[in-house]
Rosetta silent file (secondary structure, phi, psi, omega in degrees, C-alpha in Angstrom):
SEQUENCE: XXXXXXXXXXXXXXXXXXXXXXXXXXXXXXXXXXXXXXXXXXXXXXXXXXXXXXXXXXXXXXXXXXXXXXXXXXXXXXXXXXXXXXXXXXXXXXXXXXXXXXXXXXXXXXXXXXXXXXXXXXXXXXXXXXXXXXXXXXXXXXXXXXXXXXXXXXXXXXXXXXXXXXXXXXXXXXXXXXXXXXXXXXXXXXXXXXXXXXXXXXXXXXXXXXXXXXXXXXXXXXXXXXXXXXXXXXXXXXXXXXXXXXXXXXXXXXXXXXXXXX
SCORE:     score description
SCORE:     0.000 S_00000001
   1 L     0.000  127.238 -155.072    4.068  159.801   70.050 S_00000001
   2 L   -96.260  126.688  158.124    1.038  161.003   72.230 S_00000001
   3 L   -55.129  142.527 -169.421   -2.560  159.911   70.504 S_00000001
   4 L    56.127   24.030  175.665   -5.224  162.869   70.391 S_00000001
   5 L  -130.771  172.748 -165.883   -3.275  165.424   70.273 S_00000001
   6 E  -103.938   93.496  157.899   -2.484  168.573   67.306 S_00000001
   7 E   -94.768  145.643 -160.820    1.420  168.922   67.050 S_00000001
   8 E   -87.586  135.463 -164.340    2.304  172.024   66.330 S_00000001
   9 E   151.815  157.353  150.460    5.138  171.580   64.047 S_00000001
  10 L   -34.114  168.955  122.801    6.002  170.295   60.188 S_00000001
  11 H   -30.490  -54.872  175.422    4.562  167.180   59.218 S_00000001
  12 H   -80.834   10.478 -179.967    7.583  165.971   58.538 S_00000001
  13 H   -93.796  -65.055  176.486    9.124  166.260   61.984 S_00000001
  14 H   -48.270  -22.873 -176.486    6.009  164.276   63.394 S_00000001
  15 H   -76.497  -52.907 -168.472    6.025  161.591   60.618 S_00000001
  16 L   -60.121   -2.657  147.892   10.095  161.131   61.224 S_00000001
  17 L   -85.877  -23.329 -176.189    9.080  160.316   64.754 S_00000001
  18 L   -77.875  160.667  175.060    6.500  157.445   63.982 S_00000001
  19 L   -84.671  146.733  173.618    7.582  153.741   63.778 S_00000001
  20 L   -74.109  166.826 -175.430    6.757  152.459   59.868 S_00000001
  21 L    52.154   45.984 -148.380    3.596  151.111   59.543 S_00000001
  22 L  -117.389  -51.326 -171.113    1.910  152.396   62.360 S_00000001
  23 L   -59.424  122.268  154.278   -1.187  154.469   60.798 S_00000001
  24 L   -54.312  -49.336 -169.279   -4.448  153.184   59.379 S_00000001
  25 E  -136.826  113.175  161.398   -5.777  156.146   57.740 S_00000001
  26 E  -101.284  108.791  170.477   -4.400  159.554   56.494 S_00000001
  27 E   -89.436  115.202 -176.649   -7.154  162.026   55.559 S_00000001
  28 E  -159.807  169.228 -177.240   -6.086  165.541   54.318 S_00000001
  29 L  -132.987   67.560 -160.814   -6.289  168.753   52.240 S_00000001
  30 L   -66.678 -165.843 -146.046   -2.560  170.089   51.668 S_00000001
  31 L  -105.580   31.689 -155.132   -1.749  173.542   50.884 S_00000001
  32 H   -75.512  139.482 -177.064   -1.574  172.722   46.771 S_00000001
  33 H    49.821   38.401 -177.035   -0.516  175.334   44.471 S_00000001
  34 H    29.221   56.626  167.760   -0.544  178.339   46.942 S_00000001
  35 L   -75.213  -84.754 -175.719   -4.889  178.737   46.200 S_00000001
  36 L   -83.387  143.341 -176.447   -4.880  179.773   49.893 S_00000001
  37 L   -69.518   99.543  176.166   -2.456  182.097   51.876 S_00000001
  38 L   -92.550   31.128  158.319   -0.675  179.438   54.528 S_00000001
  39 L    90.205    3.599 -159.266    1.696  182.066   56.969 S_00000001
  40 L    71.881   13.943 -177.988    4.638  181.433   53.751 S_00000001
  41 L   -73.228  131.733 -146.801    4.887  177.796   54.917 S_00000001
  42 L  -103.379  110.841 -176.138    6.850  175.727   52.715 S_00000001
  43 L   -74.649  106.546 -177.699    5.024  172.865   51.040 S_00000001
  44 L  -112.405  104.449 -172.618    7.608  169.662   50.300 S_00000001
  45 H   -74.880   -3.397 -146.300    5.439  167.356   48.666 S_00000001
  46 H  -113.292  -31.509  159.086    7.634  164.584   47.571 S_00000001
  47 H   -40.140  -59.970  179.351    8.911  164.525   50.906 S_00000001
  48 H   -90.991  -41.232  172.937    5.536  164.168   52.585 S_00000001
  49 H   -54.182  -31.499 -175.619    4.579  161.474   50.009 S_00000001
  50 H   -58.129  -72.870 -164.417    7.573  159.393   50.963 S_00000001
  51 H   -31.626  -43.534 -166.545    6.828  159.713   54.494 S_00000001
  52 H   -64.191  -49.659 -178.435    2.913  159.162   54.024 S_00000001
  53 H   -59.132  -69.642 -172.336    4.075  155.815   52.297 S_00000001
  54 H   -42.683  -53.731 -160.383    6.912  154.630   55.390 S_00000001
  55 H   -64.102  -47.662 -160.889    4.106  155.461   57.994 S_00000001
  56 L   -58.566  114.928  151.811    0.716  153.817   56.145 S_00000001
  57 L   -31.180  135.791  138.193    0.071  150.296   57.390 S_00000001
  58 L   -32.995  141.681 -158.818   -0.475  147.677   54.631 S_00000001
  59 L    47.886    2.113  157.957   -3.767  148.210   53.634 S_00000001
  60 L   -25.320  147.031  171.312   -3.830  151.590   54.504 S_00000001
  61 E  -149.093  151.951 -175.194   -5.358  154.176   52.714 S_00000001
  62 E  -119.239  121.569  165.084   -4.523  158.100   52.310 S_00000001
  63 E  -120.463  129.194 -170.215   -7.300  159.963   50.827 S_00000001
  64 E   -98.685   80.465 -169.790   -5.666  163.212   49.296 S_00000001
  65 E   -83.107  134.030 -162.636   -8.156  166.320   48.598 S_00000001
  66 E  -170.095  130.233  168.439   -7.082  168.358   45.935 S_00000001
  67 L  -107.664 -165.463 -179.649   -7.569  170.960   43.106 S_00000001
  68 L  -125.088  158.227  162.436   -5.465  172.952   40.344 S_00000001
  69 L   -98.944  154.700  175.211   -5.205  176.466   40.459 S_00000001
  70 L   -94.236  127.640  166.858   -5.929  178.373   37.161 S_00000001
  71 L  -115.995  153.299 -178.544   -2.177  180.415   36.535 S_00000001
  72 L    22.722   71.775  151.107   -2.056  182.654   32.795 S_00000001
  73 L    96.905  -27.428 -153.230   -5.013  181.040   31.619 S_00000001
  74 L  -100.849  156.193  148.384   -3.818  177.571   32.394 S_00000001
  75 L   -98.375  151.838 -170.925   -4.935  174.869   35.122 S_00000001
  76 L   -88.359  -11.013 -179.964   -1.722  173.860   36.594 S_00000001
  77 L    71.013   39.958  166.062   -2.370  169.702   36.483 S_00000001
  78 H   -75.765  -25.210 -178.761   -0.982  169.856   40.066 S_00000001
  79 H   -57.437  -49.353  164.223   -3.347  167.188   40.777 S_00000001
  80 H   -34.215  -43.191 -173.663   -2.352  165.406   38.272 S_00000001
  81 H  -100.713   -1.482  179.535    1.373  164.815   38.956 S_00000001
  82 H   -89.941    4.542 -168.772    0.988  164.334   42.741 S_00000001
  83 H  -119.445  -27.889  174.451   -1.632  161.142   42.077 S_00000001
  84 H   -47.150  -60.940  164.750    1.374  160.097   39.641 S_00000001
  85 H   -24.545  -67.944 -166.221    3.701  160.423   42.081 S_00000001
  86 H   -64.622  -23.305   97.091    2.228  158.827   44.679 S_00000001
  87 H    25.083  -72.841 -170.785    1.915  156.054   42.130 S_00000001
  88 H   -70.864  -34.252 -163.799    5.761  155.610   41.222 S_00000001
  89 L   -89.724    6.418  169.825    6.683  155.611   44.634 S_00000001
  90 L   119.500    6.103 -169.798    4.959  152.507   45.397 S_00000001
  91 L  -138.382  131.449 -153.175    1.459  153.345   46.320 S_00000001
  92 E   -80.279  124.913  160.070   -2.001  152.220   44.432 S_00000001
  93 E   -69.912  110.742 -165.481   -4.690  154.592   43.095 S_00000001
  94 L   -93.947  -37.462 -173.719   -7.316  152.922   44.488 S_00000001
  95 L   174.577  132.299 -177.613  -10.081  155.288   43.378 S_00000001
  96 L   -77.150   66.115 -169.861  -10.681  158.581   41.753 S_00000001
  97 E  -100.320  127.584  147.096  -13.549  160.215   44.132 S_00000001
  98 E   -69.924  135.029 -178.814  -14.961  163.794   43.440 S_00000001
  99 E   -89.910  136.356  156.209  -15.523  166.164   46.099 S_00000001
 100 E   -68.011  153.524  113.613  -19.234  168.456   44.896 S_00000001
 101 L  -127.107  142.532 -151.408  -19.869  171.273   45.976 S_00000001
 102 L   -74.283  -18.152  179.526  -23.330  172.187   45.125 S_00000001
 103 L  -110.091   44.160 -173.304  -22.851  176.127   46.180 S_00000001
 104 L   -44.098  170.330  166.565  -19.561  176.998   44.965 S_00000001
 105 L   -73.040  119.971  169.153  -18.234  180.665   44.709 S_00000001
 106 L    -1.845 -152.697  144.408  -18.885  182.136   41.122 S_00000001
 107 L  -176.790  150.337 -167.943  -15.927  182.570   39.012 S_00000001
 108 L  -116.432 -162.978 -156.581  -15.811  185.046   36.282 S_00000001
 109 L    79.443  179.003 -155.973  -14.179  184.418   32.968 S_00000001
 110 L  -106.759   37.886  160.444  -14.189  182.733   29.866 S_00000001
 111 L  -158.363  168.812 -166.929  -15.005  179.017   31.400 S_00000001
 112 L   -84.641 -173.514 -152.019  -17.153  177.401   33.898 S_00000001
 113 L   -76.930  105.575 -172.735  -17.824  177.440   37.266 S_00000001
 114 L   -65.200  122.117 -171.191  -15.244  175.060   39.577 S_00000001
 115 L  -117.078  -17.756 -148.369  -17.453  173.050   41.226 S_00000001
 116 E  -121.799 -173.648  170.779  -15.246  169.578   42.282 S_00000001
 117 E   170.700  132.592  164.288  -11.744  169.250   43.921 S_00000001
 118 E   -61.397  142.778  142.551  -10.348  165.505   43.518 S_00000001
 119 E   -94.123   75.551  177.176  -10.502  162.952   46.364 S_00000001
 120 L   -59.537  179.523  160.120   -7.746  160.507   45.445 S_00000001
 121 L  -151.747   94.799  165.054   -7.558  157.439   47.675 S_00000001
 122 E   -85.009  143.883 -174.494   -4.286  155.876   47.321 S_00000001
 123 E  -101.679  152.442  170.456   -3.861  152.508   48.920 S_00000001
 124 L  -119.797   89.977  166.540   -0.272  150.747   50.254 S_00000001
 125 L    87.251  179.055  168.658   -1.394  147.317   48.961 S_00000001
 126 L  -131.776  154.682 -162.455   -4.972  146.862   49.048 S_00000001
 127 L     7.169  105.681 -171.539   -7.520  148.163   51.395 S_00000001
 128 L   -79.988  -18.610 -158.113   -7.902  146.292   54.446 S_00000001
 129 L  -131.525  102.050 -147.711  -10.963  147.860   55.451 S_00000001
 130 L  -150.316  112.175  161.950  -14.550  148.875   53.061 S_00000001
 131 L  -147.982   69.046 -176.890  -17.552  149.577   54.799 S_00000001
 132 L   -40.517  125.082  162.677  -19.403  151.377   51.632 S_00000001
 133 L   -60.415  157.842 -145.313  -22.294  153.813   52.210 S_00000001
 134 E  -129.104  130.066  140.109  -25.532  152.176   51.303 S_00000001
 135 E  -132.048  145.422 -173.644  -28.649  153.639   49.378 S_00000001
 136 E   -44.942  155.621  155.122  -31.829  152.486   48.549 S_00000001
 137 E  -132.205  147.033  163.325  -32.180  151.842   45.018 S_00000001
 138 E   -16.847  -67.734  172.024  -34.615  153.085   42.694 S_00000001
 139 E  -143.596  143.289 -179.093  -35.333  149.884   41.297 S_00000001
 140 E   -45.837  110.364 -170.851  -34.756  146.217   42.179 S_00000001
 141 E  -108.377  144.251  170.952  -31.595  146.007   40.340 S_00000001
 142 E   -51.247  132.711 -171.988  -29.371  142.803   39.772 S_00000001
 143 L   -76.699  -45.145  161.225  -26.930  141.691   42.056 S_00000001
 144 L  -146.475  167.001 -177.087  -24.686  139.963   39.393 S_00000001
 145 L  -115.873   61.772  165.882  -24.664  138.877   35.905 S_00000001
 146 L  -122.780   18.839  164.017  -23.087  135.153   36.717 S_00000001
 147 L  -100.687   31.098 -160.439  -25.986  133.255   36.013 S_00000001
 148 L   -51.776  166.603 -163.090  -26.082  133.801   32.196 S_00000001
 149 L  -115.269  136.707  175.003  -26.968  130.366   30.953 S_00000001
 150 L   -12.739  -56.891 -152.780  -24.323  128.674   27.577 S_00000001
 151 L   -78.815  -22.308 -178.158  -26.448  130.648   25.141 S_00000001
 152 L    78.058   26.189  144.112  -25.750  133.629   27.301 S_00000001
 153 L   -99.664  160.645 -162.769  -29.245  134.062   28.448 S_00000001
 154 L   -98.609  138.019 -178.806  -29.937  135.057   31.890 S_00000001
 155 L   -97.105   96.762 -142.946  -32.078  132.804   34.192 S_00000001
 156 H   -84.729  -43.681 -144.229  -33.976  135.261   36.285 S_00000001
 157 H   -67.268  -23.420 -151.636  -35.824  133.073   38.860 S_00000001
 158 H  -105.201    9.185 -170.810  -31.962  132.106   39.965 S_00000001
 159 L  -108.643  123.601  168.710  -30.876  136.089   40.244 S_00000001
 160 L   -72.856  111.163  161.498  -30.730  137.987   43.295 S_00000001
 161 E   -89.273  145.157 -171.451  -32.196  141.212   43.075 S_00000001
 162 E  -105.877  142.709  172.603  -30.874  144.055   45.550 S_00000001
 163 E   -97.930  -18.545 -168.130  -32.721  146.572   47.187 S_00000001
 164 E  -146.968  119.072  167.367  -29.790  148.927   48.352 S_00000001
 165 E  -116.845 -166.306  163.287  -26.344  149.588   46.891 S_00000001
 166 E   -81.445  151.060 -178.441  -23.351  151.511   47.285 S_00000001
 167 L   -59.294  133.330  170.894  -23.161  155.302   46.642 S_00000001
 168 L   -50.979 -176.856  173.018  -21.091  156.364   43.463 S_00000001
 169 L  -106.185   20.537  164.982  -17.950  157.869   44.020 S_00000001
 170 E   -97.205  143.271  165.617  -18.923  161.573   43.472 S_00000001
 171 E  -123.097  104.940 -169.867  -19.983  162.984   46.893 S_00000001
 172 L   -67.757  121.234  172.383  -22.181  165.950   47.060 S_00000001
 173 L  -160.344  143.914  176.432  -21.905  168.608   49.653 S_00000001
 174 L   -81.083 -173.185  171.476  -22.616  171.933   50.471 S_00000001
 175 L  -171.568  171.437 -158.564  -20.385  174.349   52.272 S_00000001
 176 L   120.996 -145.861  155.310  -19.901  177.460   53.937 S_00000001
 177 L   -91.830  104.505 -117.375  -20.600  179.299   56.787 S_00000001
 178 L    -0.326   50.945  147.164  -22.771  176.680   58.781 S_00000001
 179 L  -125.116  -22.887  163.409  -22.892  174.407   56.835 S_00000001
 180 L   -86.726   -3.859  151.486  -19.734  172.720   56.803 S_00000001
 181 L  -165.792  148.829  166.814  -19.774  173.195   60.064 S_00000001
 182 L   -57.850  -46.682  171.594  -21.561  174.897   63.289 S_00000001
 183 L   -26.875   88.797 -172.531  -18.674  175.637   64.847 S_00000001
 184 L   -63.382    3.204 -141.996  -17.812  179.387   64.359 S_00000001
 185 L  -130.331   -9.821  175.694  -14.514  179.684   65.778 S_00000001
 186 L   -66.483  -14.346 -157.986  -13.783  176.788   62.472 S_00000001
 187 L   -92.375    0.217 -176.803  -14.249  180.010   59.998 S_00000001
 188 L   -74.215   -1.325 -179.125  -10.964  181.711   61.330 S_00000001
 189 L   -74.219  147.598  166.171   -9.693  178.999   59.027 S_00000001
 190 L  -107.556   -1.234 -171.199   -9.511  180.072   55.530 S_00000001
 191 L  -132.920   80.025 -178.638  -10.066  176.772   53.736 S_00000001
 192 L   -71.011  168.604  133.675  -12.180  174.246   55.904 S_00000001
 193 L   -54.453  137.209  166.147  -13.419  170.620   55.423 S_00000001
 194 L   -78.925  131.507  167.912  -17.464  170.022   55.472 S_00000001
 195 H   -47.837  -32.001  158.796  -17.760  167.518   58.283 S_00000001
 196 H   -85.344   -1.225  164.275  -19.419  165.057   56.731 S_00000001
 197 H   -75.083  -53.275  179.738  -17.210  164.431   53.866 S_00000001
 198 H   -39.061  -63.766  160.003  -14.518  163.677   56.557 S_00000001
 199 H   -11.715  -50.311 -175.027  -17.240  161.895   57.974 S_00000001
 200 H   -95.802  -61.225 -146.899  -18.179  159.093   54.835 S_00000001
 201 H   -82.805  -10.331  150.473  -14.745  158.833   54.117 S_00000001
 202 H   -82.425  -60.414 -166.112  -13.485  157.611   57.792 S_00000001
 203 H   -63.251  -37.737 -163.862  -16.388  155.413   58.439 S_00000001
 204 H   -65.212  -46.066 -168.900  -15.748  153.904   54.644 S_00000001
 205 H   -98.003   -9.972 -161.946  -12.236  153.428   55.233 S_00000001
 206 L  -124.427  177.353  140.060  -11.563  152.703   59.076 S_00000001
 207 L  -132.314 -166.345 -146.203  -13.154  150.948   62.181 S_00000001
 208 L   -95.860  133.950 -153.921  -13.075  151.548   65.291 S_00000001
 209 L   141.711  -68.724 -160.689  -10.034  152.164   66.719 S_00000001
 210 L   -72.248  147.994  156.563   -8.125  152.359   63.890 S_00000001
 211 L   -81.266  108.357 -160.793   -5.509  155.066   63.825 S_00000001
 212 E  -112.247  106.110 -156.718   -6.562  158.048   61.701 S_00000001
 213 E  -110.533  134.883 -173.175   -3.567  161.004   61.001 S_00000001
 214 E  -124.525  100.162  172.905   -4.335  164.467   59.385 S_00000001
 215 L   -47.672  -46.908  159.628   -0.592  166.271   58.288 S_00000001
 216 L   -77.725   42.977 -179.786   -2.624  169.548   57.631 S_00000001
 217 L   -27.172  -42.456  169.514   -4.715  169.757   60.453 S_00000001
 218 L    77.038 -138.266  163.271   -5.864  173.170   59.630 S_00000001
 219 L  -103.726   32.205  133.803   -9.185  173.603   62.253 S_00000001
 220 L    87.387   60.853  164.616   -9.047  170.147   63.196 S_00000001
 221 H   -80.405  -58.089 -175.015  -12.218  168.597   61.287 S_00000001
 222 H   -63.153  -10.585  167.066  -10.625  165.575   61.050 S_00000001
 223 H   -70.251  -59.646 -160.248   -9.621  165.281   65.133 S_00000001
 224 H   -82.711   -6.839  169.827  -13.381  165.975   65.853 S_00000001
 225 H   -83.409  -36.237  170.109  -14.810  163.372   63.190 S_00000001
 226 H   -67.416  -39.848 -175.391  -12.271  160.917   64.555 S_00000001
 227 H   -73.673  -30.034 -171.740  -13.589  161.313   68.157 S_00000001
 228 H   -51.140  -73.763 -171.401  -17.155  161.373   66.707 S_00000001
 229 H   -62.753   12.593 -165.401  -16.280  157.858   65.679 S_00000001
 230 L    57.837   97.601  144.877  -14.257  156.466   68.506 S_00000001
 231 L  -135.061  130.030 -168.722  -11.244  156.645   66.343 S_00000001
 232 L  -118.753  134.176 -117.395   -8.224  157.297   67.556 S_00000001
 233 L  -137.284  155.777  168.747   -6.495  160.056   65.805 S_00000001
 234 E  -133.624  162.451  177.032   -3.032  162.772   65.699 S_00000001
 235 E  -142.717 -177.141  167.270   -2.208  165.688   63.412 S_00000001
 236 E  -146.151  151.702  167.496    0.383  167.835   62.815 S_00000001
 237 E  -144.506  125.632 -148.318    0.000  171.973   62.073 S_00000001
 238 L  -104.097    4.325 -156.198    2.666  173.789   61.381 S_00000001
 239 L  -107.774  158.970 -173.955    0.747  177.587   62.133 S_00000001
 240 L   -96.522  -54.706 -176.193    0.489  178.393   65.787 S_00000001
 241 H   -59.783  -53.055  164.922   -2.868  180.413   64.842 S_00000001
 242 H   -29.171  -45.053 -172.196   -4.402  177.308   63.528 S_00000001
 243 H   -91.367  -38.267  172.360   -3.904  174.968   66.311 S_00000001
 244 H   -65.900  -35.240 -168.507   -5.102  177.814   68.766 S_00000001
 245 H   -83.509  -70.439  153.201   -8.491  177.743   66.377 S_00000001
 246 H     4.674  -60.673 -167.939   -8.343  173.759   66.625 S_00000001
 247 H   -87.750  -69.853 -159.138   -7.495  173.461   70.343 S_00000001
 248 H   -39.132  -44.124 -155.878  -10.852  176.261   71.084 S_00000001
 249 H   -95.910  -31.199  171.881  -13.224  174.225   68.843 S_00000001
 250 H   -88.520   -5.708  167.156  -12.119  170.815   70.146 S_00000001
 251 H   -69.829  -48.157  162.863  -12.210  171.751   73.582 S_00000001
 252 H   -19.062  -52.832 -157.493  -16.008  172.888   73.441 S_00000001
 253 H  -105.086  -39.396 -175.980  -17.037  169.473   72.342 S_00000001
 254 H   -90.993    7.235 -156.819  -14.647  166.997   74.109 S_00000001
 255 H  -103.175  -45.319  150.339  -14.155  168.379   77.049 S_00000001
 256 H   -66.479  -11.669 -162.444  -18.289  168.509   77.280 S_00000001
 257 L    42.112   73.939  177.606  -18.836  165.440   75.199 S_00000001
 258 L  -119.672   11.435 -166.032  -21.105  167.478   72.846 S_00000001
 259 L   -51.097  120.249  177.108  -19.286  165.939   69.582 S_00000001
 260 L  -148.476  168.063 -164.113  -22.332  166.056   66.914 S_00000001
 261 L  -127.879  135.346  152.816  -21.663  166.367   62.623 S_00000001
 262 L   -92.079    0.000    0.000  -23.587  168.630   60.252 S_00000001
């Protein structure tokens, strides 16, 4: 199996070629509840969870982006039973992350305005790898509450105050047309990733190196976020048209070494 490359193909014919345990990180956006038109391609999710599980190193982590569609009235809770799943079959919900997006498209109707799509991050054992985005804080805040004293007062002089912590787990981003990415030849896509969520969520979970695999490649955010970071990364796409939109946008940047994130 050739590193840094898009195969065009099922998912599950490229996973059923890897060796177990060989991937650090799978990052993706499957094709859930047919919200976008994907060529008739046949989603087998239960299928692709096993596999995601055989492949995933210990300490591995798959972060899984995902919404519900509303059908009659209803949200369908697809999210829901796919973070079960992946659950029963052996693999840890590690953390519950919301994707923002601060400009979403309207929606009409009698409720509001979809704004999120989950980020699970299921783990195979746990995480090997954390390297948390950092922000100032507001105010010198405590670092822990283990010096309480018998009485269960706190002894301040002996308490580390912090200046910077980690970022919640909702992540805010805009999107559209350039803003999730400059790259124009990415909108022939119909559902893209903003580059910098791929972005926080490889540098959080990987170093450098590390093997990072996208089953949906789509227009290959996560191949050019992986290169950003020296990581080194494979996909699978099962659309021909996709992979041609892919191949044109990563040739531009690696072929120039012009790789840069919005």
């Amino acid at each position: 199996m050739k590193q840094n490359k898009i195969y065009n193909e099922n998912c599950l014919i490229t996973m059923a070629n890897l060796p177990a345990e060989c991937v650090d990180m799978v990052i993706t956006s499957p094709p859930y509840d047919d919200i976008r038109n994907y060529k008739g391609y046949v989603f087998e999710f239960e299928k692709i969870a096993n596999e995601l599980l055989r492949v995933i190193k210990i300490g591995g982590v798959v972060i899984w982006v995902v919404a519900d569609a509303t059908i009659d009235g209803s949200e369908t809770g697809t999210s829901f039973r796919q973070a079960l799943y992946f659950k029963d079959i052996g693999f840890r919900l590690h953390d519950t992350m919301i994707y923002y997006k601060n400009n979403p498209m309207p929606q009409t109707g009698n409720r509001y305005h979809q704004h999120f799509e989950y980020m699970f991050c299921f783990s195979k054992g746990s995480p090997k790898t954390f390297n948390p985005i950092i922000e100032p804080t507001k105010y010198q805040g405590l670092a822990n509450m283990k010096n309480r004293g018998q009485n269960g007062s706190l002894d301040y002089e002996k308490i580390e105050r912090t200046k910077e912590k980690k970022v919640g787990n909702v992540f805010f981003y805009s999107i559209g047309g350039g803003i999730s990415t400059k790259d124009k030849v990415a909108y022939n896509h119909p559902a893209i990733f903003p580059e910098k969520l791929v972005y926080d969520q490889i540098v959080t979970w990987t170093n450098e190196n590390d093997l990072v695999y996208d089953p949906f490649m789509g227009s290959g955010t996560t191949a050019k976020i992986a290169e950003v970071l020296n990581r080194k990364w494979f996909g699978s796409e099962i659309s021909k048209e996709y992979c041609k939109i892919a191949e044109e946008r990563l040739n531009e940047y690696i072929v120039n070494n012009l790789l840069e994130v919005v």
